[in-house]
mmCIF file with all atom_site columns, C-alpha atoms in Angstrom:
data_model
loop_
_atom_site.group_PDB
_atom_site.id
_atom_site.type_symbol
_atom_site.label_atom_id
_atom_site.label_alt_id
_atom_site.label_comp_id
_atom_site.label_asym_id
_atom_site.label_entity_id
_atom_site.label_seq_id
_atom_site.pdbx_PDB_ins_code
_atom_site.Cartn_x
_atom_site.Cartn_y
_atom_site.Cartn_z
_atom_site.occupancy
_atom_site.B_iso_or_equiv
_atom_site.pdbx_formal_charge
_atom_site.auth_seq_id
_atom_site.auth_comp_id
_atom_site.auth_asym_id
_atom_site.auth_atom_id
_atom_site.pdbx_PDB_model_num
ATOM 1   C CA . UNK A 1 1   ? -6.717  10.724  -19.424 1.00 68.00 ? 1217 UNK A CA 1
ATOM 2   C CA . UNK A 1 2   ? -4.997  11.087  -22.891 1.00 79.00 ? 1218 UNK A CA 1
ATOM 3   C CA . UNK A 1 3   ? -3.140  13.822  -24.075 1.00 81.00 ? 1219 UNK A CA 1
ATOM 4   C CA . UNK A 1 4   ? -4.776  16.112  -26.640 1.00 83.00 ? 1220 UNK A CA 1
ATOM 5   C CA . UNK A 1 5   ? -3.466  14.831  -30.142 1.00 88.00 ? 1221 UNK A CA 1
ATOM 6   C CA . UNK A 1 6   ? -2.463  17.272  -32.595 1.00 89.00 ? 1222 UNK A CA 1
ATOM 7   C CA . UNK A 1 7   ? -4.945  16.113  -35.281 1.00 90.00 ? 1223 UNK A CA 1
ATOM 8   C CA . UNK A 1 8   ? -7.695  17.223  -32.574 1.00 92.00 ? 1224 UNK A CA 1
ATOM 9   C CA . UNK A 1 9   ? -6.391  20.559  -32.767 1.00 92.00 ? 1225 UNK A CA 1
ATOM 10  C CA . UNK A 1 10  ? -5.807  21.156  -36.036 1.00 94.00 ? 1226 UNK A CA 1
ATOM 11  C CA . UNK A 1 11  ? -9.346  19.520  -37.290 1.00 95.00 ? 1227 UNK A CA 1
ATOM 12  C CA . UNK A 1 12  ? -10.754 22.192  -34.778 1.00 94.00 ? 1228 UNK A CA 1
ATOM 13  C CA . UNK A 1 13  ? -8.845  25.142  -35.776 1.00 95.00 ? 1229 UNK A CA 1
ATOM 14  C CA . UNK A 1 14  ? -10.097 24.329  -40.033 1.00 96.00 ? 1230 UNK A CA 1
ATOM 15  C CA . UNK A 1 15  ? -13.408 23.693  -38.887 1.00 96.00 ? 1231 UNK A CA 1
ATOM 16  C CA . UNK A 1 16  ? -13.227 26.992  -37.236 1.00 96.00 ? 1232 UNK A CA 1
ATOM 17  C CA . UNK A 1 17  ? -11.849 28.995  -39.925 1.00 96.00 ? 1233 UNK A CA 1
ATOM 18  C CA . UNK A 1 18  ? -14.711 27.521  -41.829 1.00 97.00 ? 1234 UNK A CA 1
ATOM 19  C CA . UNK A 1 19  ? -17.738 28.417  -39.816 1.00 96.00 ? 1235 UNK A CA 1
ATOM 20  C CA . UNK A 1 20  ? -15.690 32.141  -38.967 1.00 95.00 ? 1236 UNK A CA 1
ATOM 21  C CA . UNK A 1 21  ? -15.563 32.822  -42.857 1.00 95.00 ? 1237 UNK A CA 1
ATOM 22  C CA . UNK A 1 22  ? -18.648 30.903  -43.709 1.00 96.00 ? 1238 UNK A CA 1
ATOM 23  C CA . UNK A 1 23  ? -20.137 32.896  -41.324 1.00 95.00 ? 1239 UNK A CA 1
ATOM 24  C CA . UNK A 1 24  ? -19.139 36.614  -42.004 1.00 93.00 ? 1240 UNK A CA 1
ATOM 25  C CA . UNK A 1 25  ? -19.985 35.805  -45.792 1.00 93.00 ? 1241 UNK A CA 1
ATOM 26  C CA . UNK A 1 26  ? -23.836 34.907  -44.523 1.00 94.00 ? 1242 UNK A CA 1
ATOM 27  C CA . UNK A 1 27  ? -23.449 37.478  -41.960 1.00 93.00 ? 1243 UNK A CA 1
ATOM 28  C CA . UNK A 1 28  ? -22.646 40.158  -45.074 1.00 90.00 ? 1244 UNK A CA 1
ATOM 29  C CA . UNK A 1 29  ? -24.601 38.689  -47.830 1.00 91.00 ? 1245 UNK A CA 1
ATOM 30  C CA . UNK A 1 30  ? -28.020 39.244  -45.564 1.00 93.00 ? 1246 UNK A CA 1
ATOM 31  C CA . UNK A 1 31  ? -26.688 43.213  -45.240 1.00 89.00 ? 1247 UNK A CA 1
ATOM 32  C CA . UNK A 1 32  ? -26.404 42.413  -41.490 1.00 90.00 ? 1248 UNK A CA 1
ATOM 33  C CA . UNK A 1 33  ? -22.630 43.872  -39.736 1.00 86.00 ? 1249 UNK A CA 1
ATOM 34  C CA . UNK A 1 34  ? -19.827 41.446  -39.765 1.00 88.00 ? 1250 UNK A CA 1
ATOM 35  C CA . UNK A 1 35  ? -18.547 40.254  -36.255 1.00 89.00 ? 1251 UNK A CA 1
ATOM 36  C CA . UNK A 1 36  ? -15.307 42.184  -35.154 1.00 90.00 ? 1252 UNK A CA 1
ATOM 37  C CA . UNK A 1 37  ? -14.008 40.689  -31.807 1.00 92.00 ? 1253 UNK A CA 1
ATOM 38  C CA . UNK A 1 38  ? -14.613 43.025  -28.801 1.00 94.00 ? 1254 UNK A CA 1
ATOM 39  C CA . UNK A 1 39  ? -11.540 44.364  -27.128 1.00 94.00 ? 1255 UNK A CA 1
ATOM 40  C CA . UNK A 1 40  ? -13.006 42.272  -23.866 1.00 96.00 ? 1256 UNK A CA 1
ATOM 41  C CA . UNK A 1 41  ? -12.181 39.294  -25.480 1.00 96.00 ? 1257 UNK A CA 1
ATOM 42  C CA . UNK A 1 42  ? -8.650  38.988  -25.961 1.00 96.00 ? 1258 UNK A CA 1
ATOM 43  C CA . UNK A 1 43  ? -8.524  39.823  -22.764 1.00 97.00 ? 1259 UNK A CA 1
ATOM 44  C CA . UNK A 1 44  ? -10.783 37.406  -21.499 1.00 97.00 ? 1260 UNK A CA 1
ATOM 45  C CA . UNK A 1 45  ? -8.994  34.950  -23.224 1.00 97.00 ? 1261 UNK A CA 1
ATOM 46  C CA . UNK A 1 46  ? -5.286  35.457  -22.166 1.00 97.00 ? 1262 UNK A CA 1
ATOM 47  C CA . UNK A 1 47  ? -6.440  36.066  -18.037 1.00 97.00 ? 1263 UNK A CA 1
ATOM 48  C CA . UNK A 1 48  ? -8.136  32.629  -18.703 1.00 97.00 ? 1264 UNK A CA 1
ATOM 49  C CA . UNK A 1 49  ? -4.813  31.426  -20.079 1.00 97.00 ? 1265 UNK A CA 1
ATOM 50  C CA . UNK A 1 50  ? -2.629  33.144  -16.850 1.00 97.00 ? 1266 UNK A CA 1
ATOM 51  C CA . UNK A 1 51  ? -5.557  31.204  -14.497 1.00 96.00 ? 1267 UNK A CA 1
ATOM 52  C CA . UNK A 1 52  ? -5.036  28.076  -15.881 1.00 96.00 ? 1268 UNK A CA 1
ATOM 53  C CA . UNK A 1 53  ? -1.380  28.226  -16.024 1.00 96.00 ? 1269 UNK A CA 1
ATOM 54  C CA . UNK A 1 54  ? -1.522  29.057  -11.757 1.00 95.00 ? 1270 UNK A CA 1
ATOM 55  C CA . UNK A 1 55  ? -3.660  26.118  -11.157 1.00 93.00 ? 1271 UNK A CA 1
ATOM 56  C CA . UNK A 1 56  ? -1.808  23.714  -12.823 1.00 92.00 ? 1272 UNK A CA 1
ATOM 57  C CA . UNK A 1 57  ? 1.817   25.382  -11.167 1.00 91.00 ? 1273 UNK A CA 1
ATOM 58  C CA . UNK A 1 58  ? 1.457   23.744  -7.691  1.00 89.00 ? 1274 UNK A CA 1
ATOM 59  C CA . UNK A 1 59  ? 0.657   20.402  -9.229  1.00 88.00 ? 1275 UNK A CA 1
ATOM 60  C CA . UNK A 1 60  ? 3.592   20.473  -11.459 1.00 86.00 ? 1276 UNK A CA 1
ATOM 61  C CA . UNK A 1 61  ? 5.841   21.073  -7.910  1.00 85.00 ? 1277 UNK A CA 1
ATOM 62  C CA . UNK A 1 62  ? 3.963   18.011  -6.234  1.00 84.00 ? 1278 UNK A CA 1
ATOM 63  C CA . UNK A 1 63  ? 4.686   15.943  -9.490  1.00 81.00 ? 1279 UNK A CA 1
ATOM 64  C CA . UNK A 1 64  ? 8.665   16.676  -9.417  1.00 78.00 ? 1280 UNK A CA 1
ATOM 65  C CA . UNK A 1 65  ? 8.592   16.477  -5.666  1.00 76.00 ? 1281 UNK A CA 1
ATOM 66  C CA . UNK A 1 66  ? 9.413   20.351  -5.066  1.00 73.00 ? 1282 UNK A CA 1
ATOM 67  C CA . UNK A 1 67  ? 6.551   20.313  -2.724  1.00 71.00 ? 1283 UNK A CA 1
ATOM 68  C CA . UNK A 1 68  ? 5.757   18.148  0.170   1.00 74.00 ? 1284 UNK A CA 1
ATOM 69  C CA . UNK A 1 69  ? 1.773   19.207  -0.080  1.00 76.00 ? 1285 UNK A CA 1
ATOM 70  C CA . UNK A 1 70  ? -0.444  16.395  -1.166  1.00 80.00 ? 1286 UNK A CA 1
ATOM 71  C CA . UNK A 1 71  ? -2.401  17.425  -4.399  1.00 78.00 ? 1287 UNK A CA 1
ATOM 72  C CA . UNK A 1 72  ? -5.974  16.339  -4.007  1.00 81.00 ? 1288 UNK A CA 1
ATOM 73  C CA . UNK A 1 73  ? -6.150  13.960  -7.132  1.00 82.00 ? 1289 UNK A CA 1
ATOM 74  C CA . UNK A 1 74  ? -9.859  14.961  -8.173  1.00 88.00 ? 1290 UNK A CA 1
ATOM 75  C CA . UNK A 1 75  ? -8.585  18.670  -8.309  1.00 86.00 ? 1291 UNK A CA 1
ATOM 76  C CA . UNK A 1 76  ? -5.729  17.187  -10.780 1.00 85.00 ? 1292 UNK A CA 1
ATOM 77  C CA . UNK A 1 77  ? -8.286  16.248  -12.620 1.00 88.00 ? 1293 UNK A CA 1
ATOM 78  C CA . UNK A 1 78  ? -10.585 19.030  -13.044 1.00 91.00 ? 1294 UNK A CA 1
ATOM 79  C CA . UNK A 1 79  ? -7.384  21.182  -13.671 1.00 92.00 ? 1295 UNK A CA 1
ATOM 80  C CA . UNK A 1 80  ? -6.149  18.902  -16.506 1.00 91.00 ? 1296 UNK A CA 1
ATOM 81  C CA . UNK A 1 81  ? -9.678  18.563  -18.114 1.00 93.00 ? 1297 UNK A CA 1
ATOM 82  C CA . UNK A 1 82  ? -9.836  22.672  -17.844 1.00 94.00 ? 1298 UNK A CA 1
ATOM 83  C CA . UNK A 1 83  ? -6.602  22.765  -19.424 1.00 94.00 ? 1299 UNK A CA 1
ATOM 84  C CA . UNK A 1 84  ? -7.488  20.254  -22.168 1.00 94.00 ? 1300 UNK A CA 1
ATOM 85  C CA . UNK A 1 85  ? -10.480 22.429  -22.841 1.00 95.00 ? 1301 UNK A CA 1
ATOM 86  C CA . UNK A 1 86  ? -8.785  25.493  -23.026 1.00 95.00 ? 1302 UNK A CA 1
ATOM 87  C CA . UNK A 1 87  ? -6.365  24.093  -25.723 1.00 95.00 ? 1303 UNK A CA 1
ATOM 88  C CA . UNK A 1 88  ? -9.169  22.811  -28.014 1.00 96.00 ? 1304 UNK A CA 1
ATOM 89  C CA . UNK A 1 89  ? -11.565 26.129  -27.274 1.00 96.00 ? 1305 UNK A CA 1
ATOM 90  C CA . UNK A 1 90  ? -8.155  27.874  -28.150 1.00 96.00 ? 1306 UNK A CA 1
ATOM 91  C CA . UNK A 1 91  ? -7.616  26.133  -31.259 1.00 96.00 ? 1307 UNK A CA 1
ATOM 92  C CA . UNK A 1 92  ? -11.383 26.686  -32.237 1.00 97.00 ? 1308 UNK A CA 1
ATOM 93  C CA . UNK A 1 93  ? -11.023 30.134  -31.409 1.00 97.00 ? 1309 UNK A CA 1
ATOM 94  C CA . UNK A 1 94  ? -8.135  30.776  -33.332 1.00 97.00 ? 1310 UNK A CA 1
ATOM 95  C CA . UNK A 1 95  ? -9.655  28.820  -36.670 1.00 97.00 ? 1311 UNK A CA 1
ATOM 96  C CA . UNK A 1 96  ? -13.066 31.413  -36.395 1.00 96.00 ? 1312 UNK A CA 1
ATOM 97  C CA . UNK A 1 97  ? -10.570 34.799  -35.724 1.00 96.00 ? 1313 UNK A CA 1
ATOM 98  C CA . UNK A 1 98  ? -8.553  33.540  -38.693 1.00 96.00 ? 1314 UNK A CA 1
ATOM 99  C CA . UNK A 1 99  ? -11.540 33.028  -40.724 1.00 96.00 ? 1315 UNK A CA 1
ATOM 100 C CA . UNK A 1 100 ? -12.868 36.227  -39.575 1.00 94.00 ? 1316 UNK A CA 1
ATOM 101 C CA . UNK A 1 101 ? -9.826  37.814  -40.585 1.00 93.00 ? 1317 UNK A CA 1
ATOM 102 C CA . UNK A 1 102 ? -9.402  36.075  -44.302 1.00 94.00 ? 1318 UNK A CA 1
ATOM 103 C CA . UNK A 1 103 ? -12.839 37.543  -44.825 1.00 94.00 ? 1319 UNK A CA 1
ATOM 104 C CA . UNK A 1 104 ? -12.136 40.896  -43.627 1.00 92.00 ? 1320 UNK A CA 1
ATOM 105 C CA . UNK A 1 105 ? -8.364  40.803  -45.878 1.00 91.00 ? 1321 UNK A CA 1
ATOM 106 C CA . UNK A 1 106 ? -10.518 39.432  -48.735 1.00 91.00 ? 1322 UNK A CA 1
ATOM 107 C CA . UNK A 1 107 ? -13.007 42.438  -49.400 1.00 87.00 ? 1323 UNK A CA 1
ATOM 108 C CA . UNK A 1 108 ? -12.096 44.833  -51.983 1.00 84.00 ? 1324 UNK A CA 1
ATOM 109 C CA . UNK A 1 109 ? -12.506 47.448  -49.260 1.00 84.00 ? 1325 UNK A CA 1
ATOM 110 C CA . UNK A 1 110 ? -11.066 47.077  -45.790 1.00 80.00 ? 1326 UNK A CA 1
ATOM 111 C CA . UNK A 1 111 ? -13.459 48.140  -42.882 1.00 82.00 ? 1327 UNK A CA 1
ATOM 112 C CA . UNK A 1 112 ? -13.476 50.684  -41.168 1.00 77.00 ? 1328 UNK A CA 1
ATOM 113 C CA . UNK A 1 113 ? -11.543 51.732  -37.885 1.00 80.00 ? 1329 UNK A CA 1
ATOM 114 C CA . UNK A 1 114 ? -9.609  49.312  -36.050 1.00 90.00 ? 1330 UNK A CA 1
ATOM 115 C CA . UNK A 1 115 ? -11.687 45.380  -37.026 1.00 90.00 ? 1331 UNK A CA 1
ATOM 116 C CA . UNK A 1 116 ? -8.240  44.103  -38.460 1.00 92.00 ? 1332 UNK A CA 1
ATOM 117 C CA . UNK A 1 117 ? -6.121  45.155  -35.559 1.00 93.00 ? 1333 UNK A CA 1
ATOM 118 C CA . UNK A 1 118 ? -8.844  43.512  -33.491 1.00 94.00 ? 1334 UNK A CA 1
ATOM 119 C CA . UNK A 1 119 ? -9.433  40.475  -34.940 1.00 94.00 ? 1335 UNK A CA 1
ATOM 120 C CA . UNK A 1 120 ? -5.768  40.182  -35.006 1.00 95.00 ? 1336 UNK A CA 1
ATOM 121 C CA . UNK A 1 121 ? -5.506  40.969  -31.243 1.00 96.00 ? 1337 UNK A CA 1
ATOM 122 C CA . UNK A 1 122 ? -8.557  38.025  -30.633 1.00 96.00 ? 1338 UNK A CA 1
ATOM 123 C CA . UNK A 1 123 ? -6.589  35.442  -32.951 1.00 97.00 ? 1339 UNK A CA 1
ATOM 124 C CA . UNK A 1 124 ? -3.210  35.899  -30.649 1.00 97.00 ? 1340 UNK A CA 1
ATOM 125 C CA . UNK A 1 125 ? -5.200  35.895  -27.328 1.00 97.00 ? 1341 UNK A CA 1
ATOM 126 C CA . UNK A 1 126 ? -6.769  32.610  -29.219 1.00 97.00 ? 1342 UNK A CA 1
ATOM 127 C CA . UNK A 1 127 ? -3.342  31.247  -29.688 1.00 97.00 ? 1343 UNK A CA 1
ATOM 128 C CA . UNK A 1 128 ? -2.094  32.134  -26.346 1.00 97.00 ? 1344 UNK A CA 1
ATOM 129 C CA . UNK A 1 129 ? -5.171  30.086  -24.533 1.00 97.00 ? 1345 UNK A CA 1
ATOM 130 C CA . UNK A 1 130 ? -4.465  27.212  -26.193 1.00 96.00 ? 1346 UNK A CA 1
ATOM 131 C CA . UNK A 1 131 ? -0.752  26.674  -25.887 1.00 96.00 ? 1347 UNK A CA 1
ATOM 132 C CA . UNK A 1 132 ? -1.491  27.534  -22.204 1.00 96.00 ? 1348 UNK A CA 1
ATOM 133 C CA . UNK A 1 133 ? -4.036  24.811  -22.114 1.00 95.00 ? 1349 UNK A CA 1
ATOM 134 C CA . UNK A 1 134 ? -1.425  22.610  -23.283 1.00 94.00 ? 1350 UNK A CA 1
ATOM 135 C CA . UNK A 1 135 ? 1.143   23.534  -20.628 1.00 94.00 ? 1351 UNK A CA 1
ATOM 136 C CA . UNK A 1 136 ? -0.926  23.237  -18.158 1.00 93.00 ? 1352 UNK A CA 1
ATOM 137 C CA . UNK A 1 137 ? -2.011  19.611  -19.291 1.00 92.00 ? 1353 UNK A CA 1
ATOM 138 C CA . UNK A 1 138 ? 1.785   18.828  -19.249 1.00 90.00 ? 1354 UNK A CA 1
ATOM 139 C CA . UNK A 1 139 ? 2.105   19.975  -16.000 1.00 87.00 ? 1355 UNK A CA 1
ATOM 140 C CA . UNK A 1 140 ? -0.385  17.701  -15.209 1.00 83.00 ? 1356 UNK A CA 1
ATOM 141 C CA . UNK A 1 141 ? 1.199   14.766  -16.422 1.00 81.00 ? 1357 UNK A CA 1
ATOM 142 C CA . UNK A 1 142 ? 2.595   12.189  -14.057 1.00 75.00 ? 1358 UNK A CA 1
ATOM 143 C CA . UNK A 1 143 ? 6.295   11.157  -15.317 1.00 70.00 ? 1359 UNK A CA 1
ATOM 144 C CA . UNK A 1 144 ? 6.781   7.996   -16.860 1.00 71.00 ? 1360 UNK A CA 1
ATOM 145 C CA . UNK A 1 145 ? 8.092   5.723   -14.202 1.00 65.00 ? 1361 UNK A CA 1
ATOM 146 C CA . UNK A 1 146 ? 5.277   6.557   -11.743 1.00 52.00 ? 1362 UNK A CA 1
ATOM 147 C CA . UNK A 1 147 ? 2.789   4.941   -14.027 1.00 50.00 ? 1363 UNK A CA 1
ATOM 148 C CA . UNK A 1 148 ? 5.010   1.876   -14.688 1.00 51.00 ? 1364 UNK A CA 1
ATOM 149 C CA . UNK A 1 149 ? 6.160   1.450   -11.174 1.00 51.00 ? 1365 UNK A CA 1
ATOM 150 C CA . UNK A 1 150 ? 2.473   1.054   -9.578  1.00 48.00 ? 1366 UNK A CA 1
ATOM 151 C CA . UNK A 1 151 ? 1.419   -1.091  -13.014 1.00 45.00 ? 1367 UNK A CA 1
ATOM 152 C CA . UNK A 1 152 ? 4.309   -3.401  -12.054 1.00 45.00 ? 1368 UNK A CA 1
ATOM 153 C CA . UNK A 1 153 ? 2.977   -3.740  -8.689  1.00 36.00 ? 1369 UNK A CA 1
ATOM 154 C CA . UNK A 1 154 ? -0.090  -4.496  -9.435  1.00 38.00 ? 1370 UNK A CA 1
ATOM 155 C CA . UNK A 1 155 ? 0.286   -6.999  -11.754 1.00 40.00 ? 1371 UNK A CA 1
ATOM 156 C CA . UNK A 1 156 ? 2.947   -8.509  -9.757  1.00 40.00 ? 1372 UNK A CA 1
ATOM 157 C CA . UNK A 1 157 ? 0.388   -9.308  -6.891  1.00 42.00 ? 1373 UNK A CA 1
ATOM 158 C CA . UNK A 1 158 ? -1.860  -11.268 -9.221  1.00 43.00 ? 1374 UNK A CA 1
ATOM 159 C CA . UNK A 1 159 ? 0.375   -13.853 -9.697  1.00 41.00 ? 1375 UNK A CA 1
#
């Protein structure tokens, strides 16, 4: 499995800022409430971030050879794909709560009660799940010589 590219990320978090402004301007211009992130989900998002981090911890030991447990290699892999999806849902989470919040910054008059400090809250949760996502991916990673070592081996067999 490849690593997630940074181009990934970043095309994720503009096409969220898009659909979060896009959105609150629709969401506004048909006299319906804006969307102000819950206090639930910053939450959510950084106990998702902590969960993902543990999982990928004990692989990360077996990888450097701090632990003499075998690591089941299809529960590498659903770790590492849950990681790789946290990092791109964090970077598309993180494009819509900064869209939400350009739109909120952009009004002549600032809402009511505590939306900015919310959205704010959301956005850094956001940012939190995804570099987490990308730890945990690079816990996940075998080193370079492992790779090489058994490709060598391989090939050398064929011969």
């Amino acid at each position: 499995m490849k690593r997630t590219r940074a181009s990934s990320l970043i095309g994720l978090g503009v096409a969220g800022l898009v659909v979060g402004f896009l959105a609150e301007l629709a969401f506004a211009g048909m006299g319906l409430a804006v969307f102000i992130p819950p206090l639930t989900l910053p939450i959510t998002l950084v106990a998702v971030a902590i969960i993902v981090i543990a999982f990928a911890v004990p692989i990360r030991r077996a990888v450097r050879g701090r632990s003499v447990r075998r690591i089941d290699p299809f529960q590498a892999t659903r770790i590492v794909v849950l990681a790789k999806a946290c990092a791109l849902s964090g970077a598309l989470l993180t494009g819509i709560g900064v869209g939400v919040g350009a739109y909120l910054l952009s009004r002549d008059v600032l809402p009511a009660g505590n939306a900015i400090l919310l959205t704010a809250v959301a956005t850094a949760a956001s940012v939190i799940l995804l570099i987490a996502g990308l730890v945990a991916e690079l816990f996940c990673t075998l080193p370079p010589g492992d790779d090489d070592e058994r490709t060598e081996s391989v090939h050398a067999g064929t011969d």
